PDB file of C-alpha atoms in Angstrom:
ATOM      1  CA  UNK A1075     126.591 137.794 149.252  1.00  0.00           C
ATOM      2  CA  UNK A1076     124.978 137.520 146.147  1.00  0.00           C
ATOM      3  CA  UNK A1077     121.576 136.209 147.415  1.00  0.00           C
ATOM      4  CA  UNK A1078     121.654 139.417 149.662  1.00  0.00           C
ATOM      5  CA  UNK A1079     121.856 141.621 146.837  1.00  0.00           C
ATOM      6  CA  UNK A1080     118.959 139.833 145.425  1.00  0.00           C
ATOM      7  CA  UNK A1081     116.763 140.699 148.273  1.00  0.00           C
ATOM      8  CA  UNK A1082     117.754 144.072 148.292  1.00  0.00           C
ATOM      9  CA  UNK A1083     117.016 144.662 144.714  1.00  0.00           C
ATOM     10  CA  UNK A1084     113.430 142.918 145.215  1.00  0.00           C
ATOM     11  CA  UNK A1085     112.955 144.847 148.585  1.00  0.00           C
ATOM     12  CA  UNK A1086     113.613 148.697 146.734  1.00  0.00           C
ATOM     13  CA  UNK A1087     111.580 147.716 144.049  1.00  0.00           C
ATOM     14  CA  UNK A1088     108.292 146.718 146.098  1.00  0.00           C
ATOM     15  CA  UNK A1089     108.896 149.820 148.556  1.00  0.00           C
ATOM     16  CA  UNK A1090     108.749 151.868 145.558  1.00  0.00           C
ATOM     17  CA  UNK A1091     105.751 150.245 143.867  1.00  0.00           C
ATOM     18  CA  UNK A1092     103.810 150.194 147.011  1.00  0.00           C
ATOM     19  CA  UNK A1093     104.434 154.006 147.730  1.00  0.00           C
ATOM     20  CA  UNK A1094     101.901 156.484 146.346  1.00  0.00           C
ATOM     21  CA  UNK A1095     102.595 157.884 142.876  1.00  0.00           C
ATOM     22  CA  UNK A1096     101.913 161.176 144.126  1.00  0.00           C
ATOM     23  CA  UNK A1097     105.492 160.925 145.577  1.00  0.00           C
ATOM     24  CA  UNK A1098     108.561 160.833 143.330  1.00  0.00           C
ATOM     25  CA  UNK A1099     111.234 159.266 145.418  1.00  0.00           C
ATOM     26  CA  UNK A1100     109.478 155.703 145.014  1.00  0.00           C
ATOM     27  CA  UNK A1101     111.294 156.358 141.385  1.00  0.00           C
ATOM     28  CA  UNK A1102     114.481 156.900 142.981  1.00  0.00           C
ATOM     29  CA  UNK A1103     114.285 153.921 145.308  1.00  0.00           C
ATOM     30  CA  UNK A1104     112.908 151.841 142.142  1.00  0.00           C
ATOM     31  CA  UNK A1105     116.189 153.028 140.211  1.00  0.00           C
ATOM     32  CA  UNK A1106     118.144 151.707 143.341  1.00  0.00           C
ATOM     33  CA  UNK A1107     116.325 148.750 143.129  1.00  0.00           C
ATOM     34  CA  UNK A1108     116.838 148.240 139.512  1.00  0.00           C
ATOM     35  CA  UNK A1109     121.102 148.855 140.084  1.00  0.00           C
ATOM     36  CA  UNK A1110     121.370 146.365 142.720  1.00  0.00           C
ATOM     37  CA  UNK A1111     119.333 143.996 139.737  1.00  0.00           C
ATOM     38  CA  UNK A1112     121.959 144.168 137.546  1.00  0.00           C
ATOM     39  CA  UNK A1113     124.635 142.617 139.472  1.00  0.00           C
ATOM     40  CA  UNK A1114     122.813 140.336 140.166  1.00  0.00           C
ATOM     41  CA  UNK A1115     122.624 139.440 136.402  1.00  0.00           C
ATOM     42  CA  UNK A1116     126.436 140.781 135.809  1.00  0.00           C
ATOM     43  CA  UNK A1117     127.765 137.858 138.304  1.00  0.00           C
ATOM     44  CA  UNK A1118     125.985 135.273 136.326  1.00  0.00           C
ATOM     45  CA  UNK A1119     128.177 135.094 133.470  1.00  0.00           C
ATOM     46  CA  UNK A1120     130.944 133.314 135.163  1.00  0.00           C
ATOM     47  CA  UNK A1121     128.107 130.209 135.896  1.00  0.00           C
ATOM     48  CA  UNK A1122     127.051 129.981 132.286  1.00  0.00           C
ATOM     49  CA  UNK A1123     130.848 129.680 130.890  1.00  0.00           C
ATOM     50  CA  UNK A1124     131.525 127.310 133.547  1.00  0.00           C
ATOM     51  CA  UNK A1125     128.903 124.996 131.778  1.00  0.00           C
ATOM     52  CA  UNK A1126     129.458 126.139 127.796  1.00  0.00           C
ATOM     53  CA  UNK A1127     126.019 127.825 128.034  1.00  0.00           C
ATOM     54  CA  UNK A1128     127.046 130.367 125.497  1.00  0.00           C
ATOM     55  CA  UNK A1129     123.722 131.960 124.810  1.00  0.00           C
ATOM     56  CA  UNK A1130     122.602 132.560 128.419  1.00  0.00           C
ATOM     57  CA  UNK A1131     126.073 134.209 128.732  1.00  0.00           C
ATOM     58  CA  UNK A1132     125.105 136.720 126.595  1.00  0.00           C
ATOM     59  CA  UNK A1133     121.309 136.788 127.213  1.00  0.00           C
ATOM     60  CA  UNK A1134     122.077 137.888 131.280  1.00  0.00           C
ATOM     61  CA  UNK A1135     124.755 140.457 130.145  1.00  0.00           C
ATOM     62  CA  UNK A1136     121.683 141.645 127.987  1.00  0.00           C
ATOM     63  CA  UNK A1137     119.548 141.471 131.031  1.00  0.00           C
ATOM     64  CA  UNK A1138     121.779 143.214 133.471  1.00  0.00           C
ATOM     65  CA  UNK A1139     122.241 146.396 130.922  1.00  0.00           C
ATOM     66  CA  UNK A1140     118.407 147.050 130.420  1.00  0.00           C
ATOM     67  CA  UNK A1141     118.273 146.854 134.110  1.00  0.00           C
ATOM     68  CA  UNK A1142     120.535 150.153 134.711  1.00  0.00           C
ATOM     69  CA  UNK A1143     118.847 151.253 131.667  1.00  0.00           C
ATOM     70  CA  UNK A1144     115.385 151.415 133.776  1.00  0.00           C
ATOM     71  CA  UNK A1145     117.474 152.250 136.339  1.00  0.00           C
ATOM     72  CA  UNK A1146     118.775 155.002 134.725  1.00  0.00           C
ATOM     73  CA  UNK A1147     115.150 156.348 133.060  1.00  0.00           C
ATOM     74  CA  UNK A1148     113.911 156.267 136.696  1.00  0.00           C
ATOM     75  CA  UNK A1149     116.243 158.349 138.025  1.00  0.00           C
ATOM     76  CA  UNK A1150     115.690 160.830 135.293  1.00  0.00           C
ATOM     77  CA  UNK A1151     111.962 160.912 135.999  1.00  0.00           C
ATOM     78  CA  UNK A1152     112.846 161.474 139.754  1.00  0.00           C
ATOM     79  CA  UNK A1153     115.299 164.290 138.763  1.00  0.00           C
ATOM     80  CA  UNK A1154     111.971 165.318 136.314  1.00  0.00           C
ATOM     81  CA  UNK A1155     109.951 168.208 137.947  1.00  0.00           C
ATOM     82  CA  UNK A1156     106.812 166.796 136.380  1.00  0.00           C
ATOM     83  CA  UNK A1157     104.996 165.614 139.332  1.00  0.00           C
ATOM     84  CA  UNK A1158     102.393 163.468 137.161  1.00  0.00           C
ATOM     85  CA  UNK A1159     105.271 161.370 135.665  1.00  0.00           C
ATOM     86  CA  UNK A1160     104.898 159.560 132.075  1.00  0.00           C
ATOM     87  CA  UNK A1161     101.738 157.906 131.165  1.00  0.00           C
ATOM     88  CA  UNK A1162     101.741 154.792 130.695  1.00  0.00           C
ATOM     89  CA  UNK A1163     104.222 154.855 133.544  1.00  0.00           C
ATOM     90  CA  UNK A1164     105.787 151.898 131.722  1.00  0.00           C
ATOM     91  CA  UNK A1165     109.156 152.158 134.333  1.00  0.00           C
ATOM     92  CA  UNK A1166     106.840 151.420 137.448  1.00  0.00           C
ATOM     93  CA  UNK A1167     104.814 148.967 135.949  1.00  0.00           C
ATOM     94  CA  UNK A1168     107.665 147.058 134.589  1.00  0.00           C
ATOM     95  CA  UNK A1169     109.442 147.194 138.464  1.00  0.00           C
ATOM     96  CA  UNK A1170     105.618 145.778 139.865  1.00  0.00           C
ATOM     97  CA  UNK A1171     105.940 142.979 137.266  1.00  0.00           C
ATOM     98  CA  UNK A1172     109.988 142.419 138.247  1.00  0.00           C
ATOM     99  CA  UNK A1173     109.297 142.210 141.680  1.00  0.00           C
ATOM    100  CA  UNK A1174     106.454 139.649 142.074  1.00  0.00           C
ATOM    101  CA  UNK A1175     108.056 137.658 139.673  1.00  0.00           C
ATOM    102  CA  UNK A1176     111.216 138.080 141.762  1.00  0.00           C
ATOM    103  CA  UNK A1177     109.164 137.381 144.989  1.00  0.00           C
ATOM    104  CA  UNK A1178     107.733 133.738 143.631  1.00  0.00           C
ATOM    105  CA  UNK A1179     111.316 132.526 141.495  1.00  0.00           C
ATOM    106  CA  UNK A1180     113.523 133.287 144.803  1.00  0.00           C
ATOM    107  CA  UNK A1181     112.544 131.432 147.092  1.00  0.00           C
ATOM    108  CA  UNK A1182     112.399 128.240 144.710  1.00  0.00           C
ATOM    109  CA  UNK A1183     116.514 129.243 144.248  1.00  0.00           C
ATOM    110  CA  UNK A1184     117.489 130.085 147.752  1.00  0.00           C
ATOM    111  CA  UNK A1185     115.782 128.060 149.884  1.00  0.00           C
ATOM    112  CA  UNK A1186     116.710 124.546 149.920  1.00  0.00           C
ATOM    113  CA  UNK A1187     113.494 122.775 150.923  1.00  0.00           C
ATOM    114  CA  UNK A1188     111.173 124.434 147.672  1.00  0.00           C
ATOM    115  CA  UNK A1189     114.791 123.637 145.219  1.00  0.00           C
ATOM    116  CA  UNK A1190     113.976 120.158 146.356  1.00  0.00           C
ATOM    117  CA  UNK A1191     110.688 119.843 146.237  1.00  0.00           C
ATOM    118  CA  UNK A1192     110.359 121.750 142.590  1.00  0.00           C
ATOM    119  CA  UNK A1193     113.341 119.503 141.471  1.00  0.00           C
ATOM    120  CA  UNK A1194     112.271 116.679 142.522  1.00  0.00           C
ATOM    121  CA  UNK A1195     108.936 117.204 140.805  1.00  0.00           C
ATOM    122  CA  UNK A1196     109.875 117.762 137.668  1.00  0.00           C
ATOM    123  CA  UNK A1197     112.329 114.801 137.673  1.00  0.00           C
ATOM    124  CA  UNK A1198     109.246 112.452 138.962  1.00  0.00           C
ATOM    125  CA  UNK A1199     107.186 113.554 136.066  1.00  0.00           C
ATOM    126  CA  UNK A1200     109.795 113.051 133.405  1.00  0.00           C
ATOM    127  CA  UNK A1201     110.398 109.932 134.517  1.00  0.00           C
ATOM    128  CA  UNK A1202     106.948 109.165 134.288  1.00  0.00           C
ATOM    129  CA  UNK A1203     106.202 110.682 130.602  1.00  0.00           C
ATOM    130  CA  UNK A1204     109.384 108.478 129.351  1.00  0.00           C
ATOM    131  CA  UNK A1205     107.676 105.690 130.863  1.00  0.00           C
ATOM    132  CA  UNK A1206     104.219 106.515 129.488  1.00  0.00           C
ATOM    133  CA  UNK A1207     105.975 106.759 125.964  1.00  0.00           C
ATOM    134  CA  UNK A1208     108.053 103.613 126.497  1.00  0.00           C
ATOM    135  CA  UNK A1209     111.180 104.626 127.013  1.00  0.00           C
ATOM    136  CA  UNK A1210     113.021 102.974 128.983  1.00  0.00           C
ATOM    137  CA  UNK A1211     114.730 105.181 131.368  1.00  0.00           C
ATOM    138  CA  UNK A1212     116.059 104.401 134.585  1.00  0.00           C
ATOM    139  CA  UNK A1213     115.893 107.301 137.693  1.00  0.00           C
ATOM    140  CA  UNK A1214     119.207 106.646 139.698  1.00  0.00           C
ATOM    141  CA  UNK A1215     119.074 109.615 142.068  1.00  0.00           C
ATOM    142  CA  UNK A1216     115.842 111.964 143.371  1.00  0.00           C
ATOM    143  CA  UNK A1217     117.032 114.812 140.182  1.00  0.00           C
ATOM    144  CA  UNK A1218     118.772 111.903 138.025  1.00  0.00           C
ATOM    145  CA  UNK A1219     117.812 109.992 135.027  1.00  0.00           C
ATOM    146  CA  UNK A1220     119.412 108.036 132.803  1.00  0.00           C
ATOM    147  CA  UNK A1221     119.490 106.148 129.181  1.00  0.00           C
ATOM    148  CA  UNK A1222     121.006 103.546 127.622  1.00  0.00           C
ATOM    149  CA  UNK A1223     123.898 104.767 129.606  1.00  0.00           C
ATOM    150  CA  UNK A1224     123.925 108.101 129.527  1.00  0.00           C
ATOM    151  CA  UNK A1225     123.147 109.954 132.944  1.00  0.00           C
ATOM    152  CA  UNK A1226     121.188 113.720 132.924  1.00  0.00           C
ATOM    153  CA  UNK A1227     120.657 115.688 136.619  1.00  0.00           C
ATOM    154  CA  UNK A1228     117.580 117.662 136.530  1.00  0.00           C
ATOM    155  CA  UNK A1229     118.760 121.009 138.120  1.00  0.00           C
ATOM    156  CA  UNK A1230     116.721 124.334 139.095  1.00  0.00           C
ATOM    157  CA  UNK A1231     117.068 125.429 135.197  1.00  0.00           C
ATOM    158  CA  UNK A1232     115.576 122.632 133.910  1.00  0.00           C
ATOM    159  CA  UNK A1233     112.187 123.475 135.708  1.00  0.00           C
ATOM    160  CA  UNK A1234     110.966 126.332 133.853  1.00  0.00           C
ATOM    161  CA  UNK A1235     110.914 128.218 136.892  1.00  0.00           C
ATOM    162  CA  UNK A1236     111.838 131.481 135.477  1.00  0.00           C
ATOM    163  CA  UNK A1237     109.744 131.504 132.691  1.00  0.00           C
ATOM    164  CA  UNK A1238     106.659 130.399 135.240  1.00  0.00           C
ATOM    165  CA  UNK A1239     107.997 133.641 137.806  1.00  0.00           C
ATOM    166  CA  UNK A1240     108.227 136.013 134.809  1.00  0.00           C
ATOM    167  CA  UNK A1241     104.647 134.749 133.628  1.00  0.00           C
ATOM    168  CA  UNK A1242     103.017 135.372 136.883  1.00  0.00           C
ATOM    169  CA  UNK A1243     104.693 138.868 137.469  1.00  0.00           C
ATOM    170  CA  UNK A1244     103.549 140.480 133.965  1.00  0.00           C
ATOM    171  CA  UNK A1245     100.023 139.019 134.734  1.00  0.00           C
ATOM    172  CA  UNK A1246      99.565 140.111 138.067  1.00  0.00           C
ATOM    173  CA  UNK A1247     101.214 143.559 137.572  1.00  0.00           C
ATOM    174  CA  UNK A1248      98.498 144.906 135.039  1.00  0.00           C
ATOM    175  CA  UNK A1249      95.195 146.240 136.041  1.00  0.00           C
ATOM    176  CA  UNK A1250      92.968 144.037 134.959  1.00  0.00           C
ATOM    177  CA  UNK A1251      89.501 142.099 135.684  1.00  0.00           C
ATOM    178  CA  UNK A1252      90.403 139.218 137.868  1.00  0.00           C
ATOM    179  CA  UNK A1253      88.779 136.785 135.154  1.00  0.00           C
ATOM    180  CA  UNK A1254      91.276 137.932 132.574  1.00  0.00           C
ATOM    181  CA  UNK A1255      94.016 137.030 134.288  1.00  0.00           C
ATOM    182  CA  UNK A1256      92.335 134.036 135.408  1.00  0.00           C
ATOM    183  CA  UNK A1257      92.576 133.018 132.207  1.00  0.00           C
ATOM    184  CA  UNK A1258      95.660 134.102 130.997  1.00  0.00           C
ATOM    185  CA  UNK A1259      97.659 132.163 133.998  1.00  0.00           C
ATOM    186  CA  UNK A1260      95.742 129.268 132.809  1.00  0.00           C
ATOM    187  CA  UNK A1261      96.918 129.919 129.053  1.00  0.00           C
ATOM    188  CA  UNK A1262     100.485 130.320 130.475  1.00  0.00           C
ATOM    189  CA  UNK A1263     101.889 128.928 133.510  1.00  0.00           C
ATOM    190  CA  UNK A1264     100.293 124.984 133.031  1.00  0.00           C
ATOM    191  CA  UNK A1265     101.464 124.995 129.557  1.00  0.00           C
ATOM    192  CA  UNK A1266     104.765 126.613 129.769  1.00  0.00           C
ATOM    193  CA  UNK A1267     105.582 123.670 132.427  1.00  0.00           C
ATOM    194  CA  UNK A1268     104.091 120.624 130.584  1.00  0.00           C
ATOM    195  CA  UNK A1269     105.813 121.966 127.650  1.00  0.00           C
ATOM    196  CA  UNK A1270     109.210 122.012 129.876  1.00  0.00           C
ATOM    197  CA  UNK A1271     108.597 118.135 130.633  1.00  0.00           C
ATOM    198  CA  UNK A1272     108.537 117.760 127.042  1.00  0.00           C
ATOM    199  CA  UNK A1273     111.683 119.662 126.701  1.00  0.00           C
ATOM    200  CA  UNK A1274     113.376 117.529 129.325  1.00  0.00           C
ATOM    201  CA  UNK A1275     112.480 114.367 127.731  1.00  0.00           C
ATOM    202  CA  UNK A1276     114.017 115.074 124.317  1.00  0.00           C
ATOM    203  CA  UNK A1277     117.326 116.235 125.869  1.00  0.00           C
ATOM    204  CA  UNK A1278     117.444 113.060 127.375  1.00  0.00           C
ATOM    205  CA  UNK A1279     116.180 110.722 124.634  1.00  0.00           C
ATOM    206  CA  UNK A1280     118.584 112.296 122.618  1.00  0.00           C
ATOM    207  CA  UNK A1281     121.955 112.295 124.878  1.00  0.00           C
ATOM    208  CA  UNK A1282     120.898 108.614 125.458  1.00  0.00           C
ATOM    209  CA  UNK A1283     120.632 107.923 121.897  1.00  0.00           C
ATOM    210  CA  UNK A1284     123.170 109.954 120.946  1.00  0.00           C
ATOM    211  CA  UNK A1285     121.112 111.312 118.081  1.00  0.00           C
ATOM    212  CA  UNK A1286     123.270 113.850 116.756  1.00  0.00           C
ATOM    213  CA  UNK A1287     126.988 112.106 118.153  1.00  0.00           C
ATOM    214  CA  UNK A1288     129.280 112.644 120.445  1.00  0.00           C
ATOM    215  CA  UNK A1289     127.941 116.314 121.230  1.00  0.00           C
ATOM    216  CA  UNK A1290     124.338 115.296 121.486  1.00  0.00           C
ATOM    217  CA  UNK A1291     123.553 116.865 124.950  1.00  0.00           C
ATOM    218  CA  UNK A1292     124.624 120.316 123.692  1.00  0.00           C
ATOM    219  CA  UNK A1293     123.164 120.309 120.216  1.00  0.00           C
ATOM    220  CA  UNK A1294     119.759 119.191 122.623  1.00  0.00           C
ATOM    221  CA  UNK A1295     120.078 121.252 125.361  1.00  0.00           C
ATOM    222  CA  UNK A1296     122.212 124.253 124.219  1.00  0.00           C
ATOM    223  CA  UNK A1297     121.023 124.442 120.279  1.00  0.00           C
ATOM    224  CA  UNK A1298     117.794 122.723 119.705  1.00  0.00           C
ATOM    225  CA  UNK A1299     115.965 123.031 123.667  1.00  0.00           C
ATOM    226  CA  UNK A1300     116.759 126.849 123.540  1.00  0.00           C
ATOM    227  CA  UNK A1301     115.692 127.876 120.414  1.00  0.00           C
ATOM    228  CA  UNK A1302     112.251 125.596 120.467  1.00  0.00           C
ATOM    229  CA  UNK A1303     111.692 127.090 124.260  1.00  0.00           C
ATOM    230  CA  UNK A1304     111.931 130.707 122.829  1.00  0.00           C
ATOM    231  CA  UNK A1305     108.995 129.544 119.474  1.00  0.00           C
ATOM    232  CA  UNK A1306     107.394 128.440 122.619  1.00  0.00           C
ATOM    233  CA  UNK A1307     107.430 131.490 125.142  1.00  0.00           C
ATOM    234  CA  UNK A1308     107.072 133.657 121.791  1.00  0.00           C
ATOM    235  CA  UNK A1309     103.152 131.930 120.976  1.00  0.00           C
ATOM    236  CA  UNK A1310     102.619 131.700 124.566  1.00  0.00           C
ATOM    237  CA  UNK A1311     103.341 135.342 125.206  1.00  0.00           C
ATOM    238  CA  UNK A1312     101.228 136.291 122.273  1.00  0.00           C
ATOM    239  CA  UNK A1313      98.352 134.252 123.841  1.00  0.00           C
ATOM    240  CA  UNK A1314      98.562 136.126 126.421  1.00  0.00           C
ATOM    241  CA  UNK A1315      98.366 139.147 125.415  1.00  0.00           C
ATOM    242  CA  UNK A1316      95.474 138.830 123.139  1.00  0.00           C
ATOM    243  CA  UNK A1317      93.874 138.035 126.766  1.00  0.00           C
ATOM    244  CA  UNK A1318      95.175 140.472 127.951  1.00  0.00           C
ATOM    245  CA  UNK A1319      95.938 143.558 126.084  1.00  0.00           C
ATOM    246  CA  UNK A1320      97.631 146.226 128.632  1.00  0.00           C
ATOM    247  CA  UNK A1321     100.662 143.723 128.262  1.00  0.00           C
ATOM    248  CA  UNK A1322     101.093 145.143 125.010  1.00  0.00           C
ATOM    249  CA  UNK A1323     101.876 149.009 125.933  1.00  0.00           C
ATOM    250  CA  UNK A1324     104.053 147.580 128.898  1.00  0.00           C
ATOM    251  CA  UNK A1325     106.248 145.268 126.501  1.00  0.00           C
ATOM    252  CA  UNK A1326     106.357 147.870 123.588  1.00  0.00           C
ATOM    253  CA  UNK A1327     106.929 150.426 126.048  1.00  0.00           C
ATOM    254  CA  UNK A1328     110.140 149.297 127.583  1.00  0.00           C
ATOM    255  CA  UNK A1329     111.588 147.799 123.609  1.00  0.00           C
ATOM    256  CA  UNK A1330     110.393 151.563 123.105  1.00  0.00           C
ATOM    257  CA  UNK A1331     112.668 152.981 126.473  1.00  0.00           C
ATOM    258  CA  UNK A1332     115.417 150.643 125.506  1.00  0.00           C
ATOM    259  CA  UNK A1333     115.761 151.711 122.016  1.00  0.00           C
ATOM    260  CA  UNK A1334     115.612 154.904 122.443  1.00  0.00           C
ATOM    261  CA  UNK A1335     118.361 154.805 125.267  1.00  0.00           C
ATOM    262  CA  UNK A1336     120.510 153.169 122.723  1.00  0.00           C
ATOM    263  CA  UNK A1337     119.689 155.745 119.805  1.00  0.00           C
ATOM    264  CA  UNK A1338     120.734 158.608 121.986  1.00  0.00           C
ATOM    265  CA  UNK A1339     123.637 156.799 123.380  1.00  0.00           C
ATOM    266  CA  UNK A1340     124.864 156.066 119.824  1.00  0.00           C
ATOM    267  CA  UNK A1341     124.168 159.768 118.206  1.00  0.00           C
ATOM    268  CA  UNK A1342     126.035 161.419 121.516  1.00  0.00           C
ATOM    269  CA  UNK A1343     129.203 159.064 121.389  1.00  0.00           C
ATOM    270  CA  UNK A1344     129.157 159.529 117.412  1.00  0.00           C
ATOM    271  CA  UNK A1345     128.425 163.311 117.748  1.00  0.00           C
ATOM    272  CA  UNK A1346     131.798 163.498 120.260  1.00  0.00           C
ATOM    273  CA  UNK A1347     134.216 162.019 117.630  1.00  0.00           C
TER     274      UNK A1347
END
């Protein structure tokens, strides 16, 4: 059920993007697309909690409410008599940029042959980095490695997959020379995975070792992976931009739409007490 919703989401979204501006219901079918979005995000919840994944709890409750947020401003501009629309038309942009990121990450998560083969990847070359460093790690399954006893499965999270699909979508969705963004998947996608591997191999090291105790694996993985993986995205993100610039008016356009949503939210609820 879920994975339907998905594809409906992704399939409003690029119907509306491909549609000419000239005609305002690709807004409406964008907001549409945007709705069906957020529950995909609002069922994820229950996953995370399952695990004690605390922070992605929150982070795709964040995700699913600036979703009807843009669905919400889209509707509004269809409603809008201005034919032109905003400019920058930050709302479309940021559906382009959703939906080809949506189109590459899917697949990877729904079909089981790419899961595999992007799982077992990963797996094969953090296997071979520990080795390289000397580490003496065993693989006991295609996605499993272990340490001095401890055992870690390398699952579709642990790939960087997401950060890779969101990459690729904000690159290809501005207009751009083709060198630039040449160059910016270059200064992006490579290093956010090699960077994963590296991630991947200190979660293990340090379950195996038991660096920090008997929680070691969530200090790693929940604590210490998470917040090192955001430093990370955060300089990679602002390498890309200073490649390429138009980024910049599409990210400080929507904190811009989502702020203001909030603002206006928060003076009508306090003006109504």
């Amino acid at each position: 059920m879920i994975e339907n919703i998905l594809w409906i989401a992704v399939a409003f979204m690029l119907l509306g993007s491909i549609i000419p501006k000239k005609i305002r219901t690709r807004r409406l079918l964008c907001a549409i697309g945007w709705v069906f979005f957020s529950v995909h995000w609002f069922y994820q919840p229950a996953h995370y909690m399952e695990i004690g994944d605390h922070f992605n709890v929150l982070l795709v409750i964040l995700v699913g409410i600036i979703c009807l947020i843009i669905a919400h401003t889209m509707t509004k501009e269809y409603l809008s008599k201005d034919e032109k629309g905003p400019e920058p038309d930050i709302t479309s942009m940021a559906t382009i940029a959703t939906a080809l990121g949506s189109l590459f990450y899917f697949p990877f998560a729904q079909m089981e042959v790419l899961n595999i083969w992007i799982i077992s990847q990963v797996t094969d070359n953090v296997f071979w980095m520990m080795g390289a460093l000397g580490i003496p790690a065993e693989m006991t399954a295609w996605n499993k490695i272990a340490l001095n006893g401890y055992q870690v499965e390398i699952i579709l999270a642990c790939t960087a997959i997401e950060s890779i699909a969101l990459f690729i979508g904000l690159i290809a969705s501005v207009n751009a020379p083709l060198r630039k963004q040449a160059m910016a998947f270059l200064a992006s996608v490579p290093v956010i995975y090699v960077l994963n591997i590296i991630r991947d191999v200190f979660v293990i090291v340090a379950y195996g070792y038991q660096w920090f105790g008997p929680n070691s694996f969530d200090i790693a993985h929940h604590t210490i992976a998470k917040i090192g993986s955001g430093i990370a995205l955060f300089a990679v993100a602002y390498v890309v931009m200073r490649i390429l610039p138009e980024l910049t008016d599409l990210i400080e356009g929507i904190w811009l739409l989502i702020t203001g949503f909030v603002q206006k939210l928060f003076y009508k609820v306090v003006g109504n007490q």
